[in-house]
Amino acid sequence: MLYLVIMLKKYTLFAWVLVFAVACQPISKQLENRGTLAKNGLVSSAHPLASQVGVEILKKGGNAADATVATFFALSVVYPRAGNIAGSAFVVYRLDNGDIGSIDGREKAPSKGHRDMFLDKDGNVIKDLSLIGHLAVGVPGSVDAMVEMHKKLGKLAWKDLIQPAIDLANNGFKLTKREAESLNSTKESFKKANRYPIHLVREDRPWQEGDIVFYKELAKVLERIRDNGRDGFYKGETADLFVREMEKGKGIITKEDLANYKAIWRTPVKTPYKKDYQIISMPPPSSGGIALLQLMQGTENYPFRKWGFLNSQTIHTMTELERRVYADRATHLGDPDFYKVPVEMLLNPAYNKKRNESINSNQKTPSTAIKEGNVRAIESVETTHFSVVDKEGNAFSITTTLNGNFGSKVMVEGGGFLLNNEMDDFSVKAGVPNQFGAVGGEANAIEANKRMLSSMTPSIVEKNNDLFMVVGSPGGTTIITTVYQVIINVIEHQMTMQQAVNAKRFHHQWQPDLILMEKGAIADSVKIRLQSMGHVINEIGGLGKVDAILRLPNGMYEGASDLTRSDGAALGY
Ligand code: DON
């Protein structure tokens, strides 16, 4: 509207009639294609009940940090396939005064972990050992990250932030159709991974939409976290249950491993994009932030807006940028406390410019040393991202994971919570792809107490030094390209937040050398043109599940959840 008024400031009668006509359109028409609009605060997460918990905390006077903690614990109950207390979390935040920060609650290898722990005596990878069962579990970090974040940035009392999750666990909640199906399809894996019957396995009949599920044991653990903070998880009864579970299942995490775990405050990585914008994201041990920033730097040199959304030249160029960035990821990225990650080099615009000079506009550059086969068909993997803003303009971007769908499928006996299978994010053997087809080497080799490399990319975008966007996604290695596309969709293709999230996506990660393309994303003519450039295209169901928030020029927030790819909800007030 404002733009229109400025454009038409010649004050012709015709112009004013036009402005009046636009202004009088029904609100719903003007807001078409926008997500949830809110003035005071917004939470966009993978589950409506979790978003609602976050919004209630904001309404009670909590800030975005408080709402993030409350939403996190609510997700550990209502979204156990990825929400967790025994997984990892990365948070990137931007306060309204412009301060930025990030906390790394990534799991680490147990102190008894070592480079060859998933290899047989001949040095071959033992199938699925890093994915299923007790050895797959890293020392969890997400709870400590929440505790530290609340200590530094929270406003309300800790106990008030955990209580809503306890209530959900005790009172039960209704399963959505997707959740019921997901529990049913995981039934056999749950039975295989657990020595005792767990309550998520139903023998009388399959789970159905609307069934009510309770988490009574988890409620007890949450009560201990409510009352004792980090000690409620890393020490005492919860730690005893955790270690007993390890001992029974031949796991190697000890009481000392739990007691010694520490989340780490880290400086976010950032880079300007086209003068007005600044991209802020998670530093190592995530590869996500660096890779995203490299992609954004590469994008500066190409007219994506002119070429258009999902145009063959746009897809080709993004693919070529991604190919180069993921090759860097495989070699250079790992835990910075164990391996000297060349952050400055990777984020040097001159480096990225030089590296992208080899991009041929008519032909793909083949990825060298392509590994056998494709990305392993992953039946289902889950992580979850949520975005939070409050009325002061504080913004939190958080991605949290158990790695696989319900992690290692192991539920701690007596504790009712699931354990991660994050050890698979290490490079278990140099050059051997993990479940996401990602390869690595020295930088991401297993060492005792080292953090495994992640692709989680919780990010914040500034425009003209002010908050612009909060964004992130699950999806393993595809997280990075999903976040990249959503940002480009808004900035270059001028979509609303909701349109940018809804839009079809694709992905390339250097190896294997193929483009994963969401079904129905491109016309046959675009496909034929890409194939003529040498690209191999594999169609897949869905890439990522984005939960994002945009600050509009009038100060309102637009929240967008990935409504076609998940059960998520952006709720505000
Ligand atoms: O940290 C990582 O990169 C992975 N463990 C994330 C896994 C994931 O996103 C699975 N989700 N769909």
Coordinates of C-alpha atoms and ligand atoms in Angstrom, one line a residue:
M1 CA 0.0 0.0 0.0
L2 CA 2.7 2.5 1.1
Y3 CA 4.6 1.7 -2.1
L4 CA 1.5 2.3 -4.2
V5 CA 0.9 5.6 -2.5
I6 CA 4.4 6.8 -3.1
M7 CA 4.3 5.7 -6.7
L8 CA 1.1 7.6 -7.2
K9 CA 2.0 10.8 -5.4
K10 CA 1.1 12.8 -8.4
Y11 CA -2.4 13.0 -6.8
T12 CA -4.4 12.3 -9.9
L13 CA -8.0 11.5 -9.3
F14 CA -7.6 8.2 -11.0
A15 CA -4.7 7.3 -8.7
W16 CA -6.7 8.0 -5.6
V17 CA -9.6 6.0 -6.8
L18 CA -7.2 3.1 -7.4
V19 CA -5.7 3.4 -3.9
F20 CA -9.2 3.5 -2.4
A21 CA -10.2 0.5 -4.3
V22 CA -7.2 -1.6 -3.1
A23 CA -7.7 -0.4 0.5
C24 CA -11.3 -1.5 0.4
Q25 CA -10.6 -5.0 -0.7
P26 CA -11.6 -7.5 2.0
I27 CA -8.7 -8.1 4.4
S28 CA -8.7 -11.7 3.5
K29 CA -8.1 -10.8 -0.1
Q30 CA -5.2 -8.5 0.7
L31 CA -3.7 -11.1 3.0
E32 CA -4.1 -14.0 0.6
N33 CA -1.0 -16.1 0.6
R34 CA 0.2 -14.7 3.8
G35 CA 0.7 -17.0 6.8
T36 CA -0.3 -16.1 10.3
L37 CA -0.2 -12.4 11.1
A38 CA 0.5 -11.2 14.6
K39 CA 1.6 -8.0 16.3
N40 CA 2.9 -9.0 19.7
G41 CA 4.7 -12.3 19.2
L42 CA 4.6 -15.5 17.2
V43 CA 5.7 -19.1 17.5
S44 CA 6.0 -21.3 14.4
S45 CA 6.6 -25.0 15.2
A46 CA 5.9 -28.5 14.0
H47 CA 3.0 -29.0 16.4
P48 CA 0.1 -26.7 17.2
L49 CA 0.1 -27.7 20.9
A50 CA 3.8 -26.7 21.2
S51 CA 3.2 -23.4 19.4
Q52 CA 0.3 -22.8 21.7
V53 CA 2.5 -23.4 24.8
G54 CA 5.0 -20.9 23.5
V55 CA 2.4 -18.2 22.7
E56 CA 0.8 -18.6 26.2
I57 CA 4.3 -17.9 27.7
L58 CA 4.6 -14.8 25.6
K59 CA 1.1 -13.7 26.7
K60 CA 2.1 -14.2 30.4
G61 CA 4.9 -11.7 29.9
G62 CA 7.7 -14.1 29.0
N63 CA 10.2 -13.1 26.3
A64 CA 11.2 -15.1 23.2
A65 CA 13.9 -17.0 25.1
D66 CA 11.2 -18.1 27.7
A67 CA 8.8 -19.1 24.9
T68 CA 11.6 -21.0 23.2
V69 CA 12.4 -23.1 26.3
A70 CA 8.7 -23.8 26.9
T71 CA 8.1 -24.8 23.3
F72 CA 11.2 -27.0 23.3
F73 CA 9.9 -29.0 26.3
A74 CA 6.4 -29.2 24.9
L75 CA 7.8 -30.6 21.7
S76 CA 9.6 -33.3 23.7
V77 CA 6.2 -34.6 24.6
V78 CA 3.9 -33.9 21.7
Y79 CA 6.5 -34.5 18.9
P80 CA 8.7 -37.3 20.2
R81 CA 9.9 -38.3 16.8
A82 CA 12.3 -35.3 16.9
G83 CA 11.4 -33.1 19.9
N84 CA 13.6 -34.5 22.7
I85 CA 15.4 -34.2 26.0
A86 CA 18.1 -36.7 24.9
G87 CA 19.2 -35.1 21.7
S88 CA 20.9 -32.0 20.4
A89 CA 19.8 -28.4 20.0
F90 CA 21.3 -25.4 18.3
V91 CA 19.9 -21.9 18.9
V92 CA 20.7 -18.7 17.1
Y93 CA 19.2 -15.5 18.5
R94 CA 19.0 -11.8 17.8
L95 CA 17.9 -9.5 20.5
D96 CA 16.1 -6.3 19.6
N97 CA 19.1 -4.3 20.5
G98 CA 21.0 -6.0 17.7
D99 CA 23.0 -8.4 19.9
I100 CA 23.4 -11.8 18.4
G101 CA 24.5 -15.1 19.9
S102 CA 24.2 -18.9 19.6
I103 CA 24.4 -21.9 21.9
D104 CA 25.6 -25.3 20.9
G105 CA 23.9 -28.1 22.6
R106 CA 25.2 -30.7 20.3
E107 CA 25.7 -34.3 21.5
K108 CA 29.2 -35.5 21.9
A109 CA 30.8 -38.9 21.5
P110 CA 31.1 -40.8 24.8
S111 CA 34.5 -40.7 26.5
K112 CA 34.9 -44.4 25.6
G113 CA 34.1 -43.6 21.9
H114 CA 36.8 -44.0 19.3
R115 CA 37.5 -43.7 15.6
D116 CA 36.8 -47.3 14.7
M117 CA 33.9 -48.1 17.0
F118 CA 31.6 -48.9 14.1
L119 CA 34.0 -51.0 12.1
D120 CA 34.5 -54.8 12.2
K121 CA 38.0 -56.4 12.5
D122 CA 38.6 -56.0 8.8
G123 CA 37.9 -52.3 9.0
N124 CA 34.5 -52.5 7.3
V125 CA 31.5 -50.6 8.6
I126 CA 29.1 -52.8 10.6
K127 CA 25.7 -52.1 9.0
D128 CA 23.3 -50.0 11.1
L129 CA 25.4 -50.0 14.3
S130 CA 25.7 -46.2 14.2
L131 CA 22.0 -45.9 13.6
I132 CA 20.1 -48.4 15.8
G133 CA 20.5 -49.4 19.4
H134 CA 22.6 -48.1 22.3
L135 CA 26.0 -47.6 20.6
A136 CA 24.4 -45.1 18.2
V137 CA 23.7 -42.7 21.1
G138 CA 25.7 -39.5 21.7
V139 CA 25.9 -37.8 25.1
P140 CA 22.8 -35.5 24.9
G141 CA 23.1 -31.7 24.9
S142 CA 19.7 -30.2 24.4
V143 CA 18.6 -29.9 28.0
D144 CA 21.8 -28.1 29.1
A145 CA 21.5 -25.7 26.2
M146 CA 18.0 -24.8 27.4
V147 CA 19.2 -24.3 31.0
E148 CA 22.1 -22.1 29.9
M149 CA 19.9 -20.1 27.6
H150 CA 17.3 -19.5 30.2
K151 CA 20.0 -18.4 32.7
K152 CA 21.4 -15.8 30.3
L153 CA 18.3 -14.6 28.5
G154 CA 15.1 -15.8 30.2
K155 CA 12.7 -13.6 32.2
L156 CA 10.1 -16.0 33.7
A157 CA 10.8 -18.6 36.3
W158 CA 12.3 -21.9 34.9
K159 CA 9.6 -24.0 36.5
D160 CA 6.8 -22.1 34.8
L161 CA 8.4 -22.9 31.4
I162 CA 8.6 -26.7 32.0
Q163 CA 5.1 -27.1 33.6
P164 CA 3.1 -26.9 30.4
A165 CA 5.1 -29.9 29.0
I166 CA 4.5 -31.9 32.2
D167 CA 0.8 -31.2 32.0
L168 CA 0.7 -32.4 28.4
A169 CA 2.6 -35.5 29.3
N170 CA 0.3 -36.3 32.3
N171 CA -3.1 -35.3 30.7
G172 CA -2.4 -36.8 27.3
F173 CA -3.1 -35.3 23.9
K174 CA -4.6 -36.4 20.6
L175 CA -2.5 -37.9 17.9
T176 CA -2.7 -36.5 14.4
K177 CA -3.0 -38.8 11.4
R178 CA 0.6 -38.3 10.5
E179 CA 1.8 -39.1 14.1
A180 CA -0.4 -42.2 14.3
E181 CA 1.0 -43.5 11.0
S182 CA 4.5 -42.7 12.0
L183 CA 4.1 -44.7 15.3
N184 CA 2.6 -47.6 13.3
S185 CA 5.4 -47.7 10.8
T186 CA 8.0 -47.6 13.5
K187 CA 6.4 -50.4 15.5
E188 CA 8.8 -53.2 14.5
S189 CA 11.9 -51.0 15.0
F190 CA 10.7 -50.0 18.5
K191 CA 10.3 -53.7 19.3
K192 CA 13.7 -54.6 18.0
A193 CA 15.5 -51.7 19.9
N194 CA 13.8 -52.3 23.3
R195 CA 14.1 -55.3 25.5
Y196 CA 10.8 -54.4 27.3
P197 CA 7.4 -53.4 26.0
I198 CA 7.3 -49.6 25.4
H199 CA 4.0 -47.7 25.5
L200 CA 4.4 -46.4 22.0
V201 CA 3.9 -49.9 20.7
R202 CA 0.3 -50.9 20.5
E203 CA -0.5 -54.6 20.1
D204 CA -4.3 -54.5 20.2
R205 CA -4.8 -52.4 17.0
P206 CA -2.9 -49.8 15.1
W207 CA -2.7 -46.2 16.4
Q208 CA -5.4 -44.0 14.9
E209 CA -5.9 -40.3 14.5
G210 CA -7.5 -38.9 17.6
D211 CA -6.1 -41.6 20.0
I212 CA -4.9 -40.1 23.2
V213 CA -1.4 -40.8 24.3
F214 CA 0.2 -40.2 27.7
Y215 CA 3.8 -39.9 28.8
K216 CA 3.6 -40.6 32.5
E217 CA 7.3 -41.6 33.0
L218 CA 8.5 -38.7 30.9
A219 CA 6.4 -36.4 33.1
K220 CA 8.4 -37.6 36.1
V221 CA 11.7 -36.8 34.4
L222 CA 10.4 -33.4 33.3
E223 CA 9.4 -32.8 37.0
R224 CA 13.0 -33.5 38.0
I225 CA 14.2 -31.1 35.3
R226 CA 11.7 -28.5 36.5
D227 CA 12.8 -28.8 40.1
N228 CA 16.6 -29.4 39.7
G229 CA 17.5 -27.8 36.4
R230 CA 20.3 -29.5 34.6
D231 CA 20.9 -31.9 37.5
G232 CA 17.4 -33.2 37.0
F233 CA 18.6 -34.7 33.8
Y234 CA 22.4 -35.1 34.0
K235 CA 22.6 -36.4 37.6
G236 CA 20.4 -38.2 40.1
E237 CA 17.6 -40.5 39.2
T238 CA 17.4 -39.6 35.5
A239 CA 21.1 -40.2 35.0
D240 CA 20.8 -43.5 36.9
L241 CA 18.0 -44.7 34.6
F242 CA 20.0 -43.5 31.6
V243 CA 23.1 -45.4 32.6
R244 CA 21.2 -48.5 33.6
E245 CA 19.7 -48.5 30.1
M246 CA 23.1 -48.2 28.6
E247 CA 24.5 -51.1 30.6
K248 CA 21.6 -53.3 29.7
G249 CA 21.9 -52.5 26.0
K250 CA 25.7 -52.6 25.8
G251 CA 25.9 -48.8 25.4
I252 CA 29.0 -46.9 26.6
I253 CA 27.7 -43.6 28.0
T254 CA 28.7 -43.3 31.6
K255 CA 27.5 -41.2 34.6
E256 CA 30.6 -39.0 34.2
D257 CA 29.8 -38.5 30.5
L258 CA 26.4 -37.1 31.5
A259 CA 27.7 -35.1 34.5
N260 CA 30.5 -33.5 32.4
Y261 CA 28.3 -32.5 29.4
K262 CA 28.4 -28.7 28.8
A263 CA 26.6 -26.7 26.2
I264 CA 28.8 -24.0 24.6
W265 CA 28.1 -20.4 23.7
R266 CA 29.5 -19.7 20.3
T267 CA 29.7 -16.7 18.0
P268 CA 27.3 -17.0 15.1
V269 CA 28.7 -16.8 11.6
K270 CA 27.4 -13.9 9.4
T271 CA 27.8 -12.5 6.0
P272 CA 26.2 -9.5 4.2
Y273 CA 24.0 -10.2 1.2
K274 CA 23.5 -7.5 -1.4
K275 CA 24.2 -4.5 0.9
D276 CA 20.8 -4.5 2.7
Y277 CA 20.8 -7.9 4.2
Q278 CA 22.8 -9.8 6.7
I279 CA 22.6 -13.6 7.1
I280 CA 23.3 -14.9 10.6
S281 CA 23.6 -18.6 11.3
M282 CA 25.0 -21.4 13.4
P283 CA 28.8 -21.9 13.4
P284 CA 30.6 -25.2 13.6
P285 CA 30.1 -27.9 14.8
S286 CA 27.2 -27.2 12.4
S287 CA 28.2 -27.2 8.8
G288 CA 24.9 -25.5 8.1
G289 CA 25.8 -21.8 8.8
I290 CA 29.0 -21.8 6.8
A291 CA 27.5 -23.7 3.9
L292 CA 24.4 -21.3 3.8
L293 CA 26.7 -18.3 3.9
Q294 CA 28.9 -19.6 1.1
L295 CA 25.7 -20.2 -1.0
M296 CA 24.5 -16.7 -0.3
Q297 CA 27.9 -15.2 -1.3
G298 CA 27.8 -17.3 -4.5
T299 CA 24.3 -16.1 -5.3
E300 CA 25.3 -12.4 -5.3
N301 CA 26.8 -12.9 -8.8
Y302 CA 23.7 -14.2 -10.5
P303 CA 20.4 -12.6 -11.5
F304 CA 18.0 -15.2 -10.0
R305 CA 15.2 -12.7 -9.9
K306 CA 15.5 -12.0 -13.6
W307 CA 15.8 -15.7 -14.5
G308 CA 12.8 -16.6 -12.3
F309 CA 11.8 -19.2 -9.7
L310 CA 12.6 -22.8 -10.6
N311 CA 13.8 -21.7 -14.1
S312 CA 16.3 -24.1 -15.6
Q313 CA 19.2 -21.5 -15.4
T314 CA 18.3 -20.8 -11.7
I315 CA 18.2 -24.5 -10.8
H316 CA 21.4 -25.2 -12.7
T317 CA 23.3 -22.4 -11.0
M318 CA 22.1 -23.1 -7.5
T319 CA 23.0 -26.8 -8.1
E320 CA 26.5 -25.8 -9.2
L321 CA 26.9 -23.6 -6.1
E322 CA 25.7 -26.4 -3.9
R323 CA 28.0 -28.9 -5.5
R324 CA 31.1 -26.8 -4.6
V325 CA 29.9 -25.9 -1.1
Y326 CA 29.1 -29.5 -0.1
A327 CA 32.5 -30.6 -1.4
D328 CA 34.0 -28.1 1.1
R329 CA 31.7 -29.4 3.8
A330 CA 33.0 -33.0 3.3
T331 CA 36.6 -32.0 3.7
H332 CA 36.8 -29.0 6.0
L333 CA 33.9 -29.2 8.5
G334 CA 34.0 -30.8 11.9
D335 CA 34.0 -29.9 15.6
P336 CA 36.1 -26.8 15.9
D337 CA 37.3 -27.9 19.4
F338 CA 39.0 -30.9 17.8
Y339 CA 39.8 -29.8 14.2
K340 CA 40.9 -26.5 12.9
V341 CA 38.0 -25.6 10.7
P342 CA 39.1 -22.9 8.1
V343 CA 36.1 -20.7 8.8
E344 CA 37.8 -17.5 7.5
M345 CA 38.8 -19.1 4.3
L346 CA 35.4 -20.6 3.7
L347 CA 33.6 -17.3 4.4
N348 CA 36.0 -15.1 2.4
P349 CA 34.1 -13.7 -0.6
A350 CA 37.2 -13.8 -2.7
Y351 CA 37.6 -17.6 -2.0
N352 CA 34.0 -18.3 -3.0
K353 CA 34.2 -16.1 -6.1
K354 CA 37.3 -17.9 -7.3
R355 CA 35.8 -21.3 -6.5
N356 CA 32.6 -20.5 -8.5
E357 CA 34.5 -19.2 -11.5
S358 CA 34.5 -22.8 -12.9
I359 CA 30.7 -22.8 -13.2
N360 CA 29.7 -23.3 -16.8
S361 CA 26.3 -21.8 -17.6
N362 CA 25.4 -24.6 -20.1
Q363 CA 26.9 -27.7 -18.6
K364 CA 27.1 -29.3 -15.2
T365 CA 30.5 -29.9 -13.7
P366 CA 30.6 -33.6 -12.7
S367 CA 31.3 -34.2 -9.1
T368 CA 34.6 -36.1 -8.9
A369 CA 34.9 -39.5 -7.2
I370 CA 31.2 -40.2 -7.1
K371 CA 30.5 -42.9 -4.5
E372 CA 28.6 -46.0 -5.4
G373 CA 24.8 -45.8 -5.3
N374 CA 22.5 -43.1 -4.2
V375 CA 21.5 -41.5 -0.9
R376 CA 20.3 -44.5 0.9
A377 CA 16.5 -44.6 0.8
I378 CA 15.7 -43.2 4.2
E379 CA 12.3 -44.4 5.2
S380 CA 11.9 -41.5 7.5
V381 CA 14.2 -39.1 9.4
E382 CA 13.2 -36.4 11.7
T383 CA 14.5 -33.2 13.2
T384 CA 12.4 -30.2 14.1
H385 CA 12.9 -26.5 13.8
F386 CA 10.9 -23.7 15.4
S387 CA 11.0 -19.9 15.2
V388 CA 10.0 -17.5 18.0
V389 CA 9.6 -13.7 18.2
D390 CA 8.2 -11.5 20.9
K391 CA 6.8 -8.0 21.0
E392 CA 10.1 -6.4 21.7
G393 CA 11.5 -7.9 18.5
N394 CA 13.7 -10.5 20.1
A395 CA 14.1 -13.5 17.8
F396 CA 15.1 -17.1 18.4
S397 CA 15.8 -19.7 15.7
I398 CA 16.2 -23.2 17.1
T399 CA 16.7 -26.6 15.5
T400 CA 16.6 -29.7 17.7
T401 CA 17.0 -33.4 16.8
L402 CA 17.3 -37.1 17.7
N403 CA 18.7 -37.6 14.2
G404 CA 16.5 -40.5 13.0
N405 CA 12.7 -40.7 13.3
F406 CA 12.4 -41.4 17.1
G407 CA 16.2 -41.4 17.2
S408 CA 17.8 -44.8 18.0
K409 CA 14.3 -46.0 18.9
V410 CA 15.6 -46.9 22.3
M411 CA 13.4 -45.7 25.1
V412 CA 15.1 -45.4 28.6
E413 CA 13.3 -47.9 30.8
G414 CA 11.6 -46.1 33.6
G415 CA 12.3 -42.7 32.0
G416 CA 9.9 -42.8 29.0
F417 CA 12.2 -40.7 26.8
L418 CA 13.9 -41.7 23.5
L419 CA 17.6 -41.6 22.9
N420 CA 19.3 -40.1 19.8
N421 CA 21.2 -41.9 17.2
E422 CA 23.5 -39.0 16.4
M423 CA 26.7 -41.0 16.3
D424 CA 25.8 -41.6 12.6
D425 CA 26.5 -38.0 11.9
F426 CA 30.2 -38.7 12.4
S427 CA 32.1 -40.0 9.4
V428 CA 32.2 -43.5 10.8
K429 CA 34.8 -44.3 8.1
A430 CA 36.5 -41.9 5.8
G431 CA 34.6 -41.7 2.5
V432 CA 31.8 -44.0 3.5
P433 CA 28.4 -42.1 3.2
N434 CA 26.2 -41.8 6.3
Q435 CA 22.4 -42.1 6.2
F436 CA 22.1 -38.8 4.4
G437 CA 24.8 -39.9 1.8
A438 CA 27.2 -37.3 3.3
V439 CA 30.8 -38.3 3.2
G440 CA 33.6 -37.0 5.4
G441 CA 37.1 -37.6 6.6
E442 CA 39.5 -36.5 9.3
A443 CA 37.6 -33.4 10.2
N444 CA 34.6 -35.4 11.3
A445 CA 36.2 -38.6 12.4
I446 CA 35.0 -40.0 15.8
E447 CA 37.1 -39.1 18.9
A448 CA 36.2 -39.3 22.5
N449 CA 34.1 -36.3 23.6
K450 CA 34.1 -34.7 20.2
R451 CA 30.9 -33.3 18.7
M452 CA 29.6 -34.9 15.5
L453 CA 29.1 -32.6 12.4
S454 CA 25.6 -31.3 11.9
S455 CA 23.7 -29.7 9.0
M456 CA 21.2 -28.0 11.3
T457 CA 20.9 -24.4 10.1
P458 CA 18.9 -22.2 12.5
S459 CA 19.2 -18.8 10.9
I460 CA 18.2 -15.2 11.2
V461 CA 18.2 -12.6 8.4
E462 CA 18.5 -8.9 9.0
K463 CA 17.5 -6.2 6.6
N464 CA 18.8 -2.7 7.0
N465 CA 20.2 -3.7 10.4
D466 CA 16.8 -4.8 11.7
L467 CA 15.2 -8.1 12.2
F468 CA 13.8 -9.5 8.9
M469 CA 13.5 -13.3 9.0
V470 CA 13.8 -16.2 11.4
V471 CA 14.1 -19.6 9.5
G472 CA 15.2 -23.2 9.7
S473 CA 14.2 -26.7 8.8
P474 CA 14.8 -30.4 9.5
G475 CA 16.0 -32.7 6.7
G476 CA 19.6 -33.8 7.4
T477 CA 21.9 -32.6 4.7
T478 CA 18.9 -31.1 2.8
I479 CA 18.4 -28.6 5.6
I480 CA 21.0 -26.3 4.2
T481 CA 19.5 -26.1 0.7
T482 CA 16.0 -25.8 2.1
V483 CA 16.9 -22.8 4.2
Y484 CA 18.8 -21.3 1.3
Q485 CA 15.8 -21.6 -1.0
V486 CA 13.4 -20.2 1.4
I487 CA 15.6 -17.1 1.9
I488 CA 16.1 -16.7 -1.8
N489 CA 12.3 -17.1 -2.4
V490 CA 11.6 -14.1 -0.2
I491 CA 14.5 -11.8 -1.2
E492 CA 14.8 -12.6 -4.9
H493 CA 11.5 -14.1 -5.9
Q494 CA 9.6 -11.6 -3.7
M495 CA 7.3 -14.2 -2.1
T496 CA 5.5 -13.9 1.1
M497 CA 6.8 -16.0 4.0
Q498 CA 4.0 -18.5 3.5
Q499 CA 4.6 -18.7 -0.3
A500 CA 8.3 -19.2 0.2
V501 CA 7.7 -22.0 2.6
N502 CA 5.1 -23.7 0.5
A503 CA 7.1 -23.4 -2.7
K504 CA 8.6 -26.6 -4.2
R505 CA 12.2 -27.4 -3.5
F506 CA 15.2 -29.3 -4.8
H507 CA 18.6 -30.4 -3.5
H508 CA 22.1 -31.3 -4.6
Q509 CA 25.0 -32.2 -2.2
W510 CA 28.0 -32.9 -4.4
Q511 CA 27.9 -36.6 -3.8
P512 CA 25.9 -38.4 -4.9
D513 CA 25.9 -36.4 -8.1
L514 CA 22.2 -35.9 -8.6
I515 CA 19.4 -33.4 -8.0
L516 CA 16.7 -34.5 -5.7
M517 CA 13.5 -32.7 -7.0
E518 CA 10.2 -32.6 -5.2
K519 CA 7.4 -34.1 -7.3
G520 CA 5.6 -31.7 -9.5
A521 CA 8.2 -29.0 -9.0
I522 CA 9.2 -28.4 -12.6
A523 CA 7.7 -28.6 -16.1
D524 CA 8.9 -31.2 -18.5
S525 CA 10.7 -28.5 -20.6
V526 CA 12.7 -27.5 -17.6
K527 CA 13.6 -31.1 -16.8
I528 CA 14.7 -31.7 -20.4
R529 CA 16.9 -28.6 -20.4
L530 CA 18.5 -29.6 -17.1
Q531 CA 19.1 -33.1 -18.4
S532 CA 20.7 -31.7 -21.6
M533 CA 23.2 -29.9 -19.2
G534 CA 24.1 -33.3 -17.8
H535 CA 22.0 -33.3 -14.6
V536 CA 20.5 -36.4 -13.2
I537 CA 17.2 -35.8 -11.6
N538 CA 15.5 -38.0 -8.9
E539 CA 12.0 -37.1 -7.9
I540 CA 11.2 -37.4 -4.2
G541 CA 8.2 -36.7 -1.9
G542 CA 9.2 -33.8 0.2
L543 CA 12.2 -31.8 1.3
G544 CA 12.3 -30.2 4.7
K545 CA 9.6 -28.8 7.0
V546 CA 10.1 -25.2 7.5
D547 CA 8.9 -23.0 10.3
A548 CA 9.7 -19.4 9.7
I549 CA 8.7 -15.8 10.6
L550 CA 9.1 -12.7 8.6
R551 CA 8.9 -9.1 9.9
L552 CA 6.8 -7.1 7.5
P553 CA 7.5 -3.4 6.7
N554 CA 4.6 -2.3 9.0
G555 CA 6.1 -4.1 12.0
M556 CA 3.7 -7.1 11.9
Y557 CA 5.0 -10.6 11.9
E558 CA 4.1 -13.2 9.3
G559 CA 4.5 -16.7 10.6
A560 CA 4.6 -19.7 8.2
S561 CA 4.5 -23.3 9.0
D562 CA 5.0 -26.0 6.3
L563 CA 1.3 -26.9 6.1
T564 CA 1.5 -29.2 3.2
R565 CA 4.6 -31.1 4.5
S566 CA 3.8 -31.3 8.2
D567 CA 1.1 -30.8 10.9
G568 CA 2.9 -27.6 12.1
A569 CA 1.3 -24.3 13.1
A570 CA 2.3 -20.7 13.3
L571 CA 0.4 -19.1 16.2
G572 CA 0.6 -15.6 17.4
Y573 CA -1.3 -12.9 19.2
Ligands
DON1 O1 22.4 -32.7 12.8 C1 22.1 -33.1 11.7 O2 22.5 -32.6 10.7 C2 21.2 -34.3 11.6 N1 21.3 -35.2 12.7 C3 19.8 -33.8 11.4 C4 18.8 -34.9 11.1 C5 17.6 -34.5 10.4 O3 17.5 -33.3 10.1 C6 16.6 -35.5 10.1 N2 15.4 -34.9 9.6 N3 14.7 -34.8 8.9

